C-alpha cells in the first residue's frame, strides 16, 4: 500500500490500494485542480524523478528544509532549534532519509505544526519519524487529509517551547497561524508566517490573501484580526512559506502600515 501525494498541493493521503478521486484541499476555492484533472504521485516516484532535500541554515537557530527541484506548491519547512527541543513548521510534501537524518543530527523534533492546511504536507511522516506531536488549530483540524493519533489541537495561542509560540490569526483559514520566535533576529524577534502574512517580492511590504492562486482578497475584518493577533509580540523579521522573499527588518511597522494601505484599497480610498 502507498501513501498518496497530491501532485498539485503535495498533501498526503492514507495508505490505500488506490488514490482518492479528488484532493479535498485542491477542490476548495482557495486552491485549484489542474485543467486536466486530479493527479497523484508518491514519495518514491518523486525521488525517482530526481527530487531531493535542500537543507540550509537560514539564520542561527533556524534551518530551512525544502526540495530541489521544487515539489507542488514549493514551500520549504523551517526548523526552529532551541535547547529544550525543536519545532518543524510548514513541512513540505517531500521528505526523504537525508532530511530525517539531518534533523536527527540537530536534535530531533518535539513537535510539528503548520500555518494552514495547504502546508500540512508530510506532517504525519515527520511526526512518525520522531514520535513528535502534531499541533493543529482546532478550527482547521478537519482539513488534515491523513488523520493520525499524534494530533493535538489548540486555539488562541500555544507556547510550544520556551520563546516559541503558535499564534492563531485567522484570515486565509479560520485557524491560520504564525510562529513567534522570540530569540530570532539576534533577539529582536521573528514571525514565521507561511502565507498568513504574505511577504511581497520587493521585501518591503506584506499583504493578505484569502486565495493566492485565485486572486481573492481578504475582507477588512479579517485583515484587522490578523494584525491584532500579532500586536502583543515583538518582531523585526518575517519569513514566509518560501526561501524568498523575506521581510528582513522593521517588520512590526511594515505590517501595520501595509494593513492600513490594504484596507484603503478595499474601501476605495486609495
PDB file of C-alpha atoms in Angstrom:
ATOM      1  CA  UNK A   1       0.000   0.000   0.000  1.00  0.00           C
ATOM      2  CA  UNK A   2       1.105   3.550  -0.744  1.00  0.00           C
ATOM      3  CA  UNK A   3       0.888   6.996   0.813  1.00  0.00           C
ATOM      4  CA  UNK A   4      -0.632   9.097  -1.964  1.00  0.00           C
ATOM      5  CA  UNK A   5       0.674  12.608  -2.561  1.00  0.00           C
ATOM      6  CA  UNK A   6      -1.432  15.197  -4.389  1.00  0.00           C
ATOM      7  CA  UNK A   7       0.745  16.387  -7.272  1.00  0.00           C
ATOM      8  CA  UNK A   8      -0.658  19.925  -7.019  1.00  0.00           C
ATOM      9  CA  UNK A   9      -0.563  20.717  -3.287  1.00  0.00           C
ATOM     10  CA  UNK A  10       1.581  17.777  -2.017  1.00  0.00           C
ATOM     11  CA  UNK A  11      -0.729  16.922   0.870  1.00  0.00           C
ATOM     12  CA  UNK A  12      -0.534  13.267   1.876  1.00  0.00           C
ATOM     13  CA  UNK A  13      -3.451  10.837   1.907  1.00  0.00           C
ATOM     14  CA  UNK A  14      -3.770   7.500   3.764  1.00  0.00           C
ATOM     15  CA  UNK A  15      -2.359   4.156   2.664  1.00  0.00           C
ATOM     16  CA  UNK A  16      -4.963   2.681   0.298  1.00  0.00           C
ATOM     17  CA  UNK A  17      -4.917   0.441  -2.750  1.00  0.00           C
ATOM     18  CA  UNK A  18      -5.903   3.365  -4.998  1.00  0.00           C
ATOM     19  CA  UNK A  19      -5.800   7.148  -4.544  1.00  0.00           C
ATOM     20  CA  UNK A  20      -8.932   9.177  -3.755  1.00  0.00           C
ATOM     21  CA  UNK A  21     -10.888  10.614  -6.655  1.00  0.00           C
ATOM     22  CA  UNK A  22     -10.214  14.187  -5.521  1.00  0.00           C
ATOM     23  CA  UNK A  23      -7.927  16.104  -3.196  1.00  0.00           C
ATOM     24  CA  UNK A  24     -10.217  17.977  -0.814  1.00  0.00           C
ATOM     25  CA  UNK A  25      -7.571  20.675  -0.369  1.00  0.00           C
ATOM     26  CA  UNK A  26      -7.350  21.446  -4.089  1.00  0.00           C
ATOM     27  CA  UNK A  27     -11.112  21.149  -4.665  1.00  0.00           C
ATOM     28  CA  UNK A  28     -11.640  24.041  -2.224  1.00  0.00           C
ATOM     29  CA  UNK A  29     -11.934  27.538  -3.732  1.00  0.00           C
ATOM     30  CA  UNK A  30      -8.691  28.672  -2.114  1.00  0.00           C
ATOM     31  CA  UNK A  31      -6.651  26.172  -4.132  1.00  0.00           C
ATOM     32  CA  UNK A  32      -7.026  24.709  -7.645  1.00  0.00           C
ATOM     33  CA  UNK A  33      -7.299  21.452  -9.597  1.00  0.00           C
ATOM     34  CA  UNK A  34      -5.324  21.293 -12.878  1.00  0.00           C
ATOM     35  CA  UNK A  35      -7.425  21.659 -16.052  1.00  0.00           C
ATOM     36  CA  UNK A  36      -6.503  18.083 -16.928  1.00  0.00           C
ATOM     37  CA  UNK A  37      -7.924  16.779 -13.662  1.00  0.00           C
ATOM     38  CA  UNK A  38      -6.677  15.425 -10.353  1.00  0.00           C
ATOM     39  CA  UNK A  39      -3.174  13.916 -10.407  1.00  0.00           C
ATOM     40  CA  UNK A  40      -1.366  11.813  -7.802  1.00  0.00           C
ATOM     41  CA  UNK A  41       2.193  10.777  -7.131  1.00  0.00           C
ATOM     42  CA  UNK A  42       4.173   9.063  -4.346  1.00  0.00           C
ATOM     43  CA  UNK A  43       7.340   9.838  -2.419  1.00  0.00           C
ATOM     44  CA  UNK A  44       9.077   7.004  -4.264  1.00  0.00           C
ATOM     45  CA  UNK A  45       8.088   8.438  -7.641  1.00  0.00           C
ATOM     46  CA  UNK A  46       9.275  11.891  -6.630  1.00  0.00           C
ATOM     47  CA  UNK A  47      12.648  10.526  -5.506  1.00  0.00           C
ATOM     48  CA  UNK A  48      12.975   8.509  -8.719  1.00  0.00           C
ATOM     49  CA  UNK A  49      12.275  11.683 -10.711  1.00  0.00           C
ATOM     50  CA  UNK A  50      15.302  13.311  -9.050  1.00  0.00           C
ATOM     51  CA  UNK A  51      13.783  15.294  -6.204  1.00  0.00           C
ATOM     52  CA  UNK A  52      15.930  15.540  -3.085  1.00  0.00           C
ATOM     53  CA  UNK A  53      16.024  17.568   0.094  1.00  0.00           C
ATOM     54  CA  UNK A  54      17.596  21.012   0.121  1.00  0.00           C
ATOM     55  CA  UNK A  55      18.796  21.870   3.649  1.00  0.00           C
ATOM     56  CA  UNK A  56      20.157  25.326   4.510  1.00  0.00           C
ATOM     57  CA  UNK A  57      20.814  27.414   7.588  1.00  0.00           C
ATOM     58  CA  UNK A  58      18.544  30.461   7.356  1.00  0.00           C
ATOM     59  CA  UNK A  59      19.939  32.208  10.424  1.00  0.00           C
ATOM     60  CA  UNK A  60      21.439  30.953  13.689  1.00  0.00           C
ATOM     61  CA  UNK A  61      18.886  28.627  15.263  1.00  0.00           C
ATOM     62  CA  UNK A  62      16.736  28.373  12.127  1.00  0.00           C
ATOM     63  CA  UNK A  63      17.168  25.789   9.354  1.00  0.00           C
ATOM     64  CA  UNK A  64      15.205  25.541   6.109  1.00  0.00           C
ATOM     65  CA  UNK A  65      14.300  22.193   4.547  1.00  0.00           C
ATOM     66  CA  UNK A  66      12.954  22.322   1.005  1.00  0.00           C
ATOM     67  CA  UNK A  67      13.083  20.166  -2.102  1.00  0.00           C
ATOM     68  CA  UNK A  68      15.010  20.535  -5.319  1.00  0.00           C
ATOM     69  CA  UNK A  69      13.542  20.546  -7.888  1.00  0.00           C
ATOM     70  CA  UNK A  70      10.523  22.184  -6.266  1.00  0.00           C
ATOM     71  CA  UNK A  71       7.552  19.935  -5.432  1.00  0.00           C
ATOM     72  CA  UNK A  72       3.966  21.195  -5.863  1.00  0.00           C
ATOM     73  CA  UNK A  73       3.362  24.499  -4.000  1.00  0.00           C
ATOM     74  CA  UNK A  74       7.062  24.575  -3.259  1.00  0.00           C
ATOM     75  CA  UNK A  75       7.108  25.713   0.344  1.00  0.00           C
ATOM     76  CA  UNK A  76      10.122  24.917   2.475  1.00  0.00           C
ATOM     77  CA  UNK A  77       9.924  23.810   6.085  1.00  0.00           C
ATOM     78  CA  UNK A  78      11.554  25.773   8.907  1.00  0.00           C
ATOM     79  CA  UNK A  79      13.191  24.018  11.840  1.00  0.00           C
ATOM     80  CA  UNK A  80      13.287  26.213  14.962  1.00  0.00           C
ATOM     81  CA  UNK A  81      16.074  24.951  17.210  1.00  0.00           C
ATOM     82  CA  UNK A  82      16.111  25.556  20.968  1.00  0.00           C
ATOM     83  CA  UNK A  83      17.970  23.999  23.925  1.00  0.00           C
ATOM     84  CA  UNK A  84      14.640  22.467  25.038  1.00  0.00           C
ATOM     85  CA  UNK A  85      13.845  20.871  21.665  1.00  0.00           C
ATOM     86  CA  UNK A  86      12.918  21.657  18.076  1.00  0.00           C
ATOM     87  CA  UNK A  87       9.758  22.616  16.197  1.00  0.00           C
ATOM     88  CA  UNK A  88       9.268  21.851  12.490  1.00  0.00           C
ATOM     89  CA  UNK A  89       6.999  24.380  10.800  1.00  0.00           C
ATOM     90  CA  UNK A  90       5.174  24.157   7.438  1.00  0.00           C
ATOM     91  CA  UNK A  91       6.522  20.749   6.338  1.00  0.00           C
ATOM     92  CA  UNK A  92       6.747  20.423   2.585  1.00  0.00           C
ATOM     93  CA  UNK A  93       5.130  17.468   0.854  1.00  0.00           C
ATOM     94  CA  UNK A  94       8.518  15.916   0.126  1.00  0.00           C
ATOM     95  CA  UNK A  95      10.526  14.076   2.765  1.00  0.00           C
ATOM     96  CA  UNK A  96      13.485  11.729   2.382  1.00  0.00           C
ATOM     97  CA  UNK A  97      16.064   9.964   4.533  1.00  0.00           C
ATOM     98  CA  UNK A  98      18.580  12.763   4.033  1.00  0.00           C
ATOM     99  CA  UNK A  99      16.220  15.271   5.661  1.00  0.00           C
ATOM    100  CA  UNK A 100      15.294  12.911   8.506  1.00  0.00           C
ATOM    101  CA  UNK A 101      18.955  12.179   9.183  1.00  0.00           C
ATOM    102  CA  UNK A 102      19.829  15.887   9.214  1.00  0.00           C
ATOM    103  CA  UNK A 103      17.042  16.696  11.690  1.00  0.00           C
ATOM    104  CA  UNK A 104      18.071  13.754  13.881  1.00  0.00           C
ATOM    105  CA  UNK A 105      21.628  15.140  13.975  1.00  0.00           C
ATOM    106  CA  UNK A 106      20.187  18.514  15.022  1.00  0.00           C
ATOM    107  CA  UNK A 107      18.345  17.018  17.987  1.00  0.00           C
ATOM    108  CA  UNK A 108      15.131  15.601  16.509  1.00  0.00           C
ATOM    109  CA  UNK A 109      11.641  17.032  16.943  1.00  0.00           C
ATOM    110  CA  UNK A 110       9.357  17.819  19.843  1.00  0.00           C
ATOM    111  CA  UNK A 111       6.501  18.917  17.602  1.00  0.00           C
ATOM    112  CA  UNK A 112       5.389  19.578  14.013  1.00  0.00           C
ATOM    113  CA  UNK A 113       2.914  22.292  13.029  1.00  0.00           C
ATOM    114  CA  UNK A 114       1.843  24.402  10.053  1.00  0.00           C
ATOM    115  CA  UNK A 115       0.426  27.785   9.163  1.00  0.00           C
ATOM    116  CA  UNK A 116      -2.618  26.412   7.302  1.00  0.00           C
ATOM    117  CA  UNK A 117      -3.932  23.247   5.573  1.00  0.00           C
ATOM    118  CA  UNK A 118      -2.231  23.892   2.215  1.00  0.00           C
ATOM    119  CA  UNK A 119       1.064  23.349   4.059  1.00  0.00           C
ATOM    120  CA  UNK A 120       0.244  20.229   6.089  1.00  0.00           C
ATOM    121  CA  UNK A 121       2.222  18.237   3.507  1.00  0.00           C
ATOM    122  CA  UNK A 122       4.291  15.449   5.057  1.00  0.00           C
ATOM    123  CA  UNK A 123       3.376  16.392   8.635  1.00  0.00           C
ATOM    124  CA  UNK A 124       2.446  12.803   9.591  1.00  0.00           C
ATOM    125  CA  UNK A 125       5.653  11.344   8.136  1.00  0.00           C
ATOM    126  CA  UNK A 126       7.717  13.775  10.206  1.00  0.00           C
ATOM    127  CA  UNK A 127       5.712  13.018  13.335  1.00  0.00           C
ATOM    128  CA  UNK A 128       6.197   9.283  12.954  1.00  0.00           C
ATOM    129  CA  UNK A 129       9.917   9.627  12.256  1.00  0.00           C
ATOM    130  CA  UNK A 130      10.457  11.332  15.642  1.00  0.00           C
ATOM    131  CA  UNK A 131       7.396  10.390  17.713  1.00  0.00           C
ATOM    132  CA  UNK A 132       6.573  14.105  17.713  1.00  0.00           C
ATOM    133  CA  UNK A 133       3.247  15.786  18.445  1.00  0.00           C
ATOM    134  CA  UNK A 134       1.270  17.191  15.523  1.00  0.00           C
ATOM    135  CA  UNK A 135      -0.087  20.556  16.673  1.00  0.00           C
ATOM    136  CA  UNK A 136      -3.092  21.730  14.645  1.00  0.00           C
ATOM    137  CA  UNK A 137      -5.595  24.502  15.391  1.00  0.00           C
ATOM    138  CA  UNK A 138      -8.987  23.169  16.431  1.00  0.00           C
ATOM    139  CA  UNK A 139     -10.606  25.304  13.727  1.00  0.00           C
ATOM    140  CA  UNK A 140      -8.728  23.568  10.885  1.00  0.00           C
ATOM    141  CA  UNK A 141      -8.054  20.031  12.119  1.00  0.00           C
ATOM    142  CA  UNK A 142     -10.763  18.587   9.842  1.00  0.00           C
ATOM    143  CA  UNK A 143      -8.599  19.527   6.839  1.00  0.00           C
ATOM    144  CA  UNK A 144      -5.864  17.053   7.784  1.00  0.00           C
ATOM    145  CA  UNK A 145      -6.031  14.561   4.913  1.00  0.00           C
ATOM    146  CA  UNK A 146      -4.158  11.810   6.744  1.00  0.00           C
ATOM    147  CA  UNK A 147      -5.572  11.596  10.297  1.00  0.00           C
ATOM    148  CA  UNK A 148      -3.178  10.388  12.980  1.00  0.00           C
ATOM    149  CA  UNK A 149      -3.368   9.779  16.759  1.00  0.00           C
ATOM    150  CA  UNK A 150      -0.393  12.112  17.332  1.00  0.00           C
ATOM    151  CA  UNK A 151      -2.600  15.150  16.602  1.00  0.00           C
ATOM    152  CA  UNK A 152      -3.098  17.595  19.488  1.00  0.00           C
ATOM    153  CA  UNK A 153      -5.415  20.540  18.891  1.00  0.00           C
ATOM    154  CA  UNK A 154      -5.036  24.077  20.207  1.00  0.00           C
ATOM    155  CA  UNK A 155      -6.650  27.500  19.792  1.00  0.00           C
ATOM    156  CA  UNK A 156      -5.698  31.082  20.500  1.00  0.00           C
ATOM    157  CA  UNK A 157      -2.025  30.771  21.431  1.00  0.00           C
ATOM    158  CA  UNK A 158       0.211  27.902  22.468  1.00  0.00           C
ATOM    159  CA  UNK A 159       3.790  28.115  23.741  1.00  0.00           C
ATOM    160  CA  UNK A 160       5.354  25.033  22.175  1.00  0.00           C
ATOM    161  CA  UNK A 161       8.828  25.634  23.579  1.00  0.00           C
ATOM    162  CA  UNK A 162      10.241  28.463  25.697  1.00  0.00           C
ATOM    163  CA  UNK A 163      10.153  31.544  23.471  1.00  0.00           C
ATOM    164  CA  UNK A 164       8.412  29.689  20.611  1.00  0.00           C
ATOM    165  CA  UNK A 165       4.670  30.403  20.434  1.00  0.00           C
ATOM    166  CA  UNK A 166       1.935  29.441  17.973  1.00  0.00           C
ATOM    167  CA  UNK A 167      -0.471  32.339  17.371  1.00  0.00           C
ATOM    168  CA  UNK A 168      -3.848  31.822  15.690  1.00  0.00           C
ATOM    169  CA  UNK A 169      -4.533  34.746  13.350  1.00  0.00           C
ATOM    170  CA  UNK A 170      -7.397  33.537  11.151  1.00  0.00           C
ATOM    171  CA  UNK A 171      -7.937  35.076   7.751  1.00  0.00           C
ATOM    172  CA  UNK A 172      -6.798  32.722   4.996  1.00  0.00           C
ATOM    173  CA  UNK A 173      -8.315  29.852   7.035  1.00  0.00           C
ATOM    174  CA  UNK A 174     -10.042  30.227  10.423  1.00  0.00           C
ATOM    175  CA  UNK A 175      -7.073  28.534  12.073  1.00  0.00           C
ATOM    176  CA  UNK A 176      -4.340  30.223  10.026  1.00  0.00           C
ATOM    177  CA  UNK A 177      -1.389  30.771  12.318  1.00  0.00           C
ATOM    178  CA  UNK A 178       2.121  32.110  12.693  1.00  0.00           C
ATOM    179  CA  UNK A 179       5.033  31.200  14.933  1.00  0.00           C
ATOM    180  CA  UNK A 180       6.536  33.897  17.122  1.00  0.00           C
ATOM    181  CA  UNK A 181      10.187  33.041  17.825  1.00  0.00           C
ATOM    182  CA  UNK A 182      11.378  35.487  20.453  1.00  0.00           C
ATOM    183  CA  UNK A 183      15.058  34.595  20.093  1.00  0.00           C
ATOM    184  CA  UNK A 184      15.232  35.110  16.337  1.00  0.00           C
ATOM    185  CA  UNK A 185      16.849  38.035  14.518  1.00  0.00           C
ATOM    186  CA  UNK A 186      19.504  38.364  17.236  1.00  0.00           C
ATOM    187  CA  UNK A 187      16.846  38.578  19.929  1.00  0.00           C
ATOM    188  CA  UNK A 188      14.675  41.153  18.135  1.00  0.00           C
ATOM    189  CA  UNK A 189      12.065  38.500  17.355  1.00  0.00           C
ATOM    190  CA  UNK A 190      10.845  36.713  14.229  1.00  0.00           C
ATOM    191  CA  UNK A 191       7.485  35.683  12.775  1.00  0.00           C
ATOM    192  CA  UNK A 192       7.226  32.535  10.662  1.00  0.00           C
ATOM    193  CA  UNK A 193       4.099  33.337   8.710  1.00  0.00           C
ATOM    194  CA  UNK A 194       3.517  30.846   5.891  1.00  0.00           C
ATOM    195  CA  UNK A 195       1.082  32.905   3.850  1.00  0.00           C
ATOM    196  CA  UNK A 196      -0.991  34.138   6.810  1.00  0.00           C
ATOM    197  CA  UNK A 197       1.047  37.324   6.416  1.00  0.00           C
ATOM    198  CA  UNK A 198       2.305  37.319   2.835  1.00  0.00           C
ATOM    199  CA  UNK A 199       5.724  38.917   2.194  1.00  0.00           C
ATOM    200  CA  UNK A 200       5.781  40.639  -1.208  1.00  0.00           C
ATOM    201  CA  UNK A 201       8.590  40.334  -3.806  1.00  0.00           C
ATOM    202  CA  UNK A 202      10.207  43.704  -3.050  1.00  0.00           C
ATOM    203  CA  UNK A 203      10.783  42.602   0.584  1.00  0.00           C
ATOM    204  CA  UNK A 204       9.434  45.954   1.754  1.00  0.00           C
ATOM    205  CA  UNK A 205       5.716  45.221   2.223  1.00  0.00           C
ATOM    206  CA  UNK A 206       3.317  42.496   3.233  1.00  0.00           C
ATOM    207  CA  UNK A 207      -0.163  41.637   2.030  1.00  0.00           C
ATOM    208  CA  UNK A 208      -3.084  39.365   2.847  1.00  0.00           C
ATOM    209  CA  UNK A 209      -4.965  36.812   0.736  1.00  0.00           C
ATOM    210  CA  UNK A 210      -7.999  34.605   1.010  1.00  0.00           C
ATOM    211  CA  UNK A 211      -6.819  32.751  -2.104  1.00  0.00           C
ATOM    212  CA  UNK A 212      -3.417  33.422  -3.665  1.00  0.00           C
ATOM    213  CA  UNK A 213      -3.815  31.371  -6.890  1.00  0.00           C
ATOM    214  CA  UNK A 214      -7.385  32.559  -7.468  1.00  0.00           C
ATOM    215  CA  UNK A 215      -6.579  36.192  -6.594  1.00  0.00           C
ATOM    216  CA  UNK A 216      -9.289  36.579  -3.951  1.00  0.00           C
ATOM    217  CA  UNK A 217      -8.703  39.257  -1.294  1.00  0.00           C
ATOM    218  CA  UNK A 218      -9.207  39.107   2.451  1.00  0.00           C
ATOM    219  CA  UNK A 219     -12.018  41.211   3.985  1.00  0.00           C
ATOM    220  CA  UNK A 220     -11.177  44.165   6.216  1.00  0.00           C
ATOM    221  CA  UNK A 221     -12.385  42.470   9.413  1.00  0.00           C
ATOM    222  CA  UNK A 222     -10.016  39.545   8.811  1.00  0.00           C
ATOM    223  CA  UNK A 223      -7.060  41.799   7.999  1.00  0.00           C
ATOM    224  CA  UNK A 224      -7.610  43.670  11.248  1.00  0.00           C
ATOM    225  CA  UNK A 225      -7.918  40.329  13.070  1.00  0.00           C
ATOM    226  CA  UNK A 226      -4.524  39.167  11.795  1.00  0.00           C
ATOM    227  CA  UNK A 227      -2.851  42.437  12.806  1.00  0.00           C
ATOM    228  CA  UNK A 228      -4.465  42.354  16.239  1.00  0.00           C
ATOM    229  CA  UNK A 229      -3.377  38.743  16.832  1.00  0.00           C
ATOM    230  CA  UNK A 230       0.320  39.578  16.388  1.00  0.00           C
ATOM    231  CA  UNK A 231       0.171  43.006  18.082  1.00  0.00           C
ATOM    232  CA  UNK A 232       1.349  41.731  21.516  1.00  0.00           C
ATOM    233  CA  UNK A 233       4.572  40.298  20.078  1.00  0.00           C
ATOM    234  CA  UNK A 234       7.863  41.984  19.281  1.00  0.00           C
ATOM    235  CA  UNK A 235       9.421  41.013  15.962  1.00  0.00           C
ATOM    236  CA  UNK A 236      11.813  42.564  13.472  1.00  0.00           C
ATOM    237  CA  UNK A 237      11.765  39.943  10.685  1.00  0.00           C
ATOM    238  CA  UNK A 238       9.213  37.775   8.850  1.00  0.00           C
ATOM    239  CA  UNK A 239       9.870  34.544   6.984  1.00  0.00           C
ATOM    240  CA  UNK A 240       7.035  33.427   4.725  1.00  0.00           C
ATOM    241  CA  UNK A 241       6.487  29.999   3.225  1.00  0.00           C
ATOM    242  CA  UNK A 242       9.336  30.029   0.691  1.00  0.00           C
ATOM    243  CA  UNK A 243      13.072  30.713   0.627  1.00  0.00           C
ATOM    244  CA  UNK A 244      12.327  34.218  -0.630  1.00  0.00           C
ATOM    245  CA  UNK A 245      11.067  36.865  -0.225  1.00  0.00           C
ATOM    246  CA  UNK A 246      11.912  37.702   3.405  1.00  0.00           C
ATOM    247  CA  UNK A 247      10.953  40.877   5.279  1.00  0.00           C
ATOM    248  CA  UNK A 248      14.344  41.414   6.845  1.00  0.00           C
ATOM    249  CA  UNK A 249      13.888  44.368   9.213  1.00  0.00           C
ATOM    250  CA  UNK A 250      11.357  46.717  10.833  1.00  0.00           C
ATOM    251  CA  UNK A 251       8.599  44.153  10.321  1.00  0.00           C
ATOM    252  CA  UNK A 252       6.188  45.409  13.008  1.00  0.00           C
ATOM    253  CA  UNK A 253       5.925  48.819  11.355  1.00  0.00           C
ATOM    254  CA  UNK A 254       5.615  47.309   7.891  1.00  0.00           C
ATOM    255  CA  UNK A 255       2.759  45.034   8.980  1.00  0.00           C
ATOM    256  CA  UNK A 256       0.790  47.942  10.483  1.00  0.00           C
ATOM    257  CA  UNK A 257       1.313  50.267   7.540  1.00  0.00           C
ATOM    258  CA  UNK A 258       0.704  47.593   4.900  1.00  0.00           C
ATOM    259  CA  UNK A 259      -2.539  46.569   6.582  1.00  0.00           C
ATOM    260  CA  UNK A 260      -3.836  50.145   6.575  1.00  0.00           C
ATOM    261  CA  UNK A 261      -2.886  50.557   2.908  1.00  0.00           C
ATOM    262  CA  UNK A 262      -4.630  47.268   2.050  1.00  0.00           C
ATOM    263  CA  UNK A 263      -7.791  48.432   3.824  1.00  0.00           C
ATOM    264  CA  UNK A 264      -7.693  51.756   1.940  1.00  0.00           C
ATOM    265  CA  UNK A 265      -7.798  49.821  -1.328  1.00  0.00           C
ATOM    266  CA  UNK A 266     -10.652  47.612  -0.112  1.00  0.00           C
ATOM    267  CA  UNK A 267     -12.648  50.737   0.765  1.00  0.00           C
ATOM    268  CA  UNK A 268     -11.801  52.503  -2.485  1.00  0.00           C
ATOM    269  CA  UNK A 269      -9.963  55.238  -0.596  1.00  0.00           C
ATOM    270  CA  UNK A 270      -6.538  54.699  -2.173  1.00  0.00           C
TER     271      UNK A 270
END
